[in-house]
PDB file of C-alpha atoms in Angstrom:
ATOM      1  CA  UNK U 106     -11.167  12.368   4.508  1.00 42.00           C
ATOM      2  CA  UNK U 107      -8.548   9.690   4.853  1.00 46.00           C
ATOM      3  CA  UNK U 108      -6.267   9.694   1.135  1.00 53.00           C
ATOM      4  CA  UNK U 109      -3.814   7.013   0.274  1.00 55.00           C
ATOM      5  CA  UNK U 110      -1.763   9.540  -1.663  1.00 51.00           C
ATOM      6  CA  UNK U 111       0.520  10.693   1.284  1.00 55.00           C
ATOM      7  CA  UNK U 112       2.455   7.217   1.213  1.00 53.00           C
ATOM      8  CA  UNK U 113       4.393   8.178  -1.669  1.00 52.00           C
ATOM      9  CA  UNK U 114       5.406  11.233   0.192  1.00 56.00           C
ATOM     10  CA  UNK U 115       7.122   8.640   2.641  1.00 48.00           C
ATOM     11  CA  UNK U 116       9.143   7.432  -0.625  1.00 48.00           C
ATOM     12  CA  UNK U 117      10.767  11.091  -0.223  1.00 49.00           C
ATOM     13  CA  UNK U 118      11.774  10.512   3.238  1.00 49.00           C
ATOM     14  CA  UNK U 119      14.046   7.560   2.930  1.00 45.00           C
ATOM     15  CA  UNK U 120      16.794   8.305   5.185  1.00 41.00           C
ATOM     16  CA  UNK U 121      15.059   7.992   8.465  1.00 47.00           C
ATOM     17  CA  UNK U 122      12.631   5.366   7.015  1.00 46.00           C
ATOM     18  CA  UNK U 123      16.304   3.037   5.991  1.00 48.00           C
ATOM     19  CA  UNK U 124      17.998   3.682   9.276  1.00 46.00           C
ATOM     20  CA  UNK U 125      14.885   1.656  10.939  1.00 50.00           C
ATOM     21  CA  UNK U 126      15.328  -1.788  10.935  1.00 55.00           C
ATOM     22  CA  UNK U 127      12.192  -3.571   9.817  1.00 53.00           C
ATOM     23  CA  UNK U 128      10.486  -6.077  11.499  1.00 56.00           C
ATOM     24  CA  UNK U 129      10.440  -9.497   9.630  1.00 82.00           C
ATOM     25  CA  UNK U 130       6.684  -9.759   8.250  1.00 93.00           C
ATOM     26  CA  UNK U 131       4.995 -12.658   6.846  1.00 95.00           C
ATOM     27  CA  UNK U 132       4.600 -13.347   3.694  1.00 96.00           C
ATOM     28  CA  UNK U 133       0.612 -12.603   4.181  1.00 96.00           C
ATOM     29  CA  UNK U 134       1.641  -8.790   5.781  1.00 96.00           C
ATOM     30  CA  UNK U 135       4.280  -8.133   2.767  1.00 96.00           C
ATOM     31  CA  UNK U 136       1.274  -9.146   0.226  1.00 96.00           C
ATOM     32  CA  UNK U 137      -1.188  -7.284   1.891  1.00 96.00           C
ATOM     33  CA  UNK U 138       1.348  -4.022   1.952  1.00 97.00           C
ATOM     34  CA  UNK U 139       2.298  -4.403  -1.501  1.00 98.00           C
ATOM     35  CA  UNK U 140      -1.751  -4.179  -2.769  1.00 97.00           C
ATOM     36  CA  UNK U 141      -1.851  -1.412  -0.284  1.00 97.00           C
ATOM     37  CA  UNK U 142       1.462   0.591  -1.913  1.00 97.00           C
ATOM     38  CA  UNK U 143       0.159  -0.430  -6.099  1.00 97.00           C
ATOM     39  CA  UNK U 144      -2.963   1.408  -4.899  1.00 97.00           C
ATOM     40  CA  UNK U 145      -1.497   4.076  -3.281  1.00 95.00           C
ATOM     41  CA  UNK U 146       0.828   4.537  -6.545  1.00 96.00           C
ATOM     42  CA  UNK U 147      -1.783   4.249  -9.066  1.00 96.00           C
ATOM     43  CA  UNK U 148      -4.276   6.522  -7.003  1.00 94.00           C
ATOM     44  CA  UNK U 149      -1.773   9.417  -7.251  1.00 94.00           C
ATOM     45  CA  UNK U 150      -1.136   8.142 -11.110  1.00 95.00           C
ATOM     46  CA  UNK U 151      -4.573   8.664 -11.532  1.00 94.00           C
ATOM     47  CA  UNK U 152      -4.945  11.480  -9.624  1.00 94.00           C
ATOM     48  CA  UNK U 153      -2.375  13.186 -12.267  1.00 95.00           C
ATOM     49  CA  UNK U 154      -3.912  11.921 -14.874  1.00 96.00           C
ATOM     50  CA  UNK U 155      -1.128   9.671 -15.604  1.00 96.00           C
ATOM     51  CA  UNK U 156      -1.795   7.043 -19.188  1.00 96.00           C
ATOM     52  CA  UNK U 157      -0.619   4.067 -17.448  1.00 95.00           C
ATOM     53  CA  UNK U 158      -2.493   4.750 -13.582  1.00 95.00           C
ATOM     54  CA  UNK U 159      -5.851   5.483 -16.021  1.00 96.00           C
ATOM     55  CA  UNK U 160      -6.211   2.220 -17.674  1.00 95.00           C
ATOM     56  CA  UNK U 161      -7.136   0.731 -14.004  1.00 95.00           C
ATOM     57  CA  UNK U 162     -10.389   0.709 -12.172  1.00 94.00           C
ATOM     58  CA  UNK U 163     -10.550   4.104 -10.632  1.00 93.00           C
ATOM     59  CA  UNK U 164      -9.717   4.011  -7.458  1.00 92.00           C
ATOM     60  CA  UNK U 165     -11.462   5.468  -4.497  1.00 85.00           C
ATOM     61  CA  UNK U 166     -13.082   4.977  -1.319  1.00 87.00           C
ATOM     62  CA  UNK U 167     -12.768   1.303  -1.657  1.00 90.00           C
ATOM     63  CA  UNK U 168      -9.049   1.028  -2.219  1.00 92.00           C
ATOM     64  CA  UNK U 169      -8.523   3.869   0.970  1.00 92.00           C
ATOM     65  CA  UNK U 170     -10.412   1.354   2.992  1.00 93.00           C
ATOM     66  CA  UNK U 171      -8.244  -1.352   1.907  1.00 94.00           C
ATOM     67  CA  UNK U 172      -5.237   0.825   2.892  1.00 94.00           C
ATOM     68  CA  UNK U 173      -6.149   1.879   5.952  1.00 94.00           C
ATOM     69  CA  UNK U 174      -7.745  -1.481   6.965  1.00 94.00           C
ATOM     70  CA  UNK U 175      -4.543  -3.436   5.722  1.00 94.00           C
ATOM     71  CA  UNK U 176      -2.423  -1.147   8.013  1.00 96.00           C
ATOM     72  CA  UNK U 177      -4.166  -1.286  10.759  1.00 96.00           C
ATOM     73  CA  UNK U 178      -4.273  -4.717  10.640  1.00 95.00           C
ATOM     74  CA  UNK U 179      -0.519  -5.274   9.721  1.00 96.00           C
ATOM     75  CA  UNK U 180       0.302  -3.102  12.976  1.00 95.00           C
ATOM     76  CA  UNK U 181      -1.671  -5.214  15.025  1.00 94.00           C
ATOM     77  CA  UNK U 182      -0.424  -8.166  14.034  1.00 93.00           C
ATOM     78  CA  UNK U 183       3.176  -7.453  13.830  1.00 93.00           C
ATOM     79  CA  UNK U 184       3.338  -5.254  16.489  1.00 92.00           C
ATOM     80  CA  UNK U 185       4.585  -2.631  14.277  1.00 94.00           C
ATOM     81  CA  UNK U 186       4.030   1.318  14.915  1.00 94.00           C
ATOM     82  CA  UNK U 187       3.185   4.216  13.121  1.00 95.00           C
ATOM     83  CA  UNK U 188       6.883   4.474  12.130  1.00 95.00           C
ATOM     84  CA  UNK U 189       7.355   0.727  11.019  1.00 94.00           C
ATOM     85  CA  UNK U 190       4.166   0.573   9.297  1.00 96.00           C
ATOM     86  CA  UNK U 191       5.251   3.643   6.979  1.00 96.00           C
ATOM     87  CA  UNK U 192       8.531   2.138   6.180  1.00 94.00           C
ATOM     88  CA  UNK U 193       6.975  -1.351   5.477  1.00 95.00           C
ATOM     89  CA  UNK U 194       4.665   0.751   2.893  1.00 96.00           C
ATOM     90  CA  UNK U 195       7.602   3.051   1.745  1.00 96.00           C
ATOM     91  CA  UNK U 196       9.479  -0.281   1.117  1.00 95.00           C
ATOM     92  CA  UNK U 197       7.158  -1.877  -0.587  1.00 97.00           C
ATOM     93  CA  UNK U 198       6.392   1.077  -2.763  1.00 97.00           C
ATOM     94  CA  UNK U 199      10.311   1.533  -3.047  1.00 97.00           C
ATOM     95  CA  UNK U 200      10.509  -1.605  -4.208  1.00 97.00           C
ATOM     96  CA  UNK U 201       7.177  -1.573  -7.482  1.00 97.00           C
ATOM     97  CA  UNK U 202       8.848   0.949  -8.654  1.00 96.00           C
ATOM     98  CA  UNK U 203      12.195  -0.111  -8.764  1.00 97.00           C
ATOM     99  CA  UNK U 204      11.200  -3.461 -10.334  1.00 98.00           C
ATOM    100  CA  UNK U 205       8.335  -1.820 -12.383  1.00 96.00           C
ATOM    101  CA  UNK U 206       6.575  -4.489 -10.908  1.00 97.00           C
ATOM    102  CA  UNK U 207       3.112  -2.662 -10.421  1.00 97.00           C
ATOM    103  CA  UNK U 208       0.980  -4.225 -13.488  1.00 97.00           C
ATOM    104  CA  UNK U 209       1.943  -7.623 -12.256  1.00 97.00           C
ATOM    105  CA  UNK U 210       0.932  -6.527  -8.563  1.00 98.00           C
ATOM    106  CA  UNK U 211      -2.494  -4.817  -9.750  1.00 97.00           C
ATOM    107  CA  UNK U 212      -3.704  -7.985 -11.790  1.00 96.00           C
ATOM    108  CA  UNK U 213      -3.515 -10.014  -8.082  1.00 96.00           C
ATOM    109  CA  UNK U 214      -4.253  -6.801  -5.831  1.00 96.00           C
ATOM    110  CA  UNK U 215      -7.969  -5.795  -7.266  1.00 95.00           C
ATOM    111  CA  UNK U 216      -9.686  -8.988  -6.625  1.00 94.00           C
ATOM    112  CA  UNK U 217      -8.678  -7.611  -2.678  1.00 89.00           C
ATOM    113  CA  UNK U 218     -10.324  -4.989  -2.895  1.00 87.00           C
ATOM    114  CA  UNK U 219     -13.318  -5.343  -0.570  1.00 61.00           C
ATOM    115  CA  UNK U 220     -11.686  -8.579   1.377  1.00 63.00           C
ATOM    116  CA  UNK U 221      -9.650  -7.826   3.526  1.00 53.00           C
ATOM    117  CA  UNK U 222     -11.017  -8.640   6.977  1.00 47.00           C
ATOM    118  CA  UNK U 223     -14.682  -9.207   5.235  1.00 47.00           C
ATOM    119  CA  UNK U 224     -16.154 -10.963   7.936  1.00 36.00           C
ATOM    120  CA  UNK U 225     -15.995  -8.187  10.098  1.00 38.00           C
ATOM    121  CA  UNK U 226     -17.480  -6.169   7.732  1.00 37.00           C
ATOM    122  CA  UNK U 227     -20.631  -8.594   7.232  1.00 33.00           C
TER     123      UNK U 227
END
């Protein structure tokens, strides 16, 4: 079973992650990585049972597809590897908490869940 909970794992190794630089991404791949870190972070929330991760939507199976979809298709298109792809989530995860930015970035991420790429899944 694929789980999105690893990426915060990446937040822990930062020093190889920072000496990368990253590829510029477009606005569209930074979005779609953001959604893709908020679930990550409130799937582990959850997972701990954490006050603030509970008052979302449990997460599950959909939000894993979003995050493995949304990196896939972010590597594709930006001709990022494994390595870049982790540090574009580890930054963008980095960078909700830092700003405590998540509740802000969960009110526009959930409607995503289940669009990303949806005509390929029709």
């Amino acid at each position: 079973m694929i789980r999105i909970v690893p990426v915060l794992a990446l937040l822990g190794a930062s020093a190889a992650l920072h000496a990368q630089q990253p590829v510029p991404l477009s606005l569209e791949h930074r979005m779609t990585l953001r959604c893709s870190a908020a679930f990550a972070l409130v799937a582990h929330g959850q997972e701990a049972g954490d006050a603030k991760a509970l008052t979302y939507p449990r997460l599950g199976g959909e939000a894993r597809e979003f995050f493995v979809r949304a990196a896939a298709q972010v590597m594709d298109e930006a001709g990022l590897d494994e390595e870049g792809i982790r540090a574009a989530l580890a930054a963008e995860a980095q960078d909700l908490v830092d700003h405590d930015s998540l509740a802000p970035v969960m009110a526009a991420c959930l409607p995503q869940l289940g669009q990303l790429d949806g005509a390929s899944r029709r």
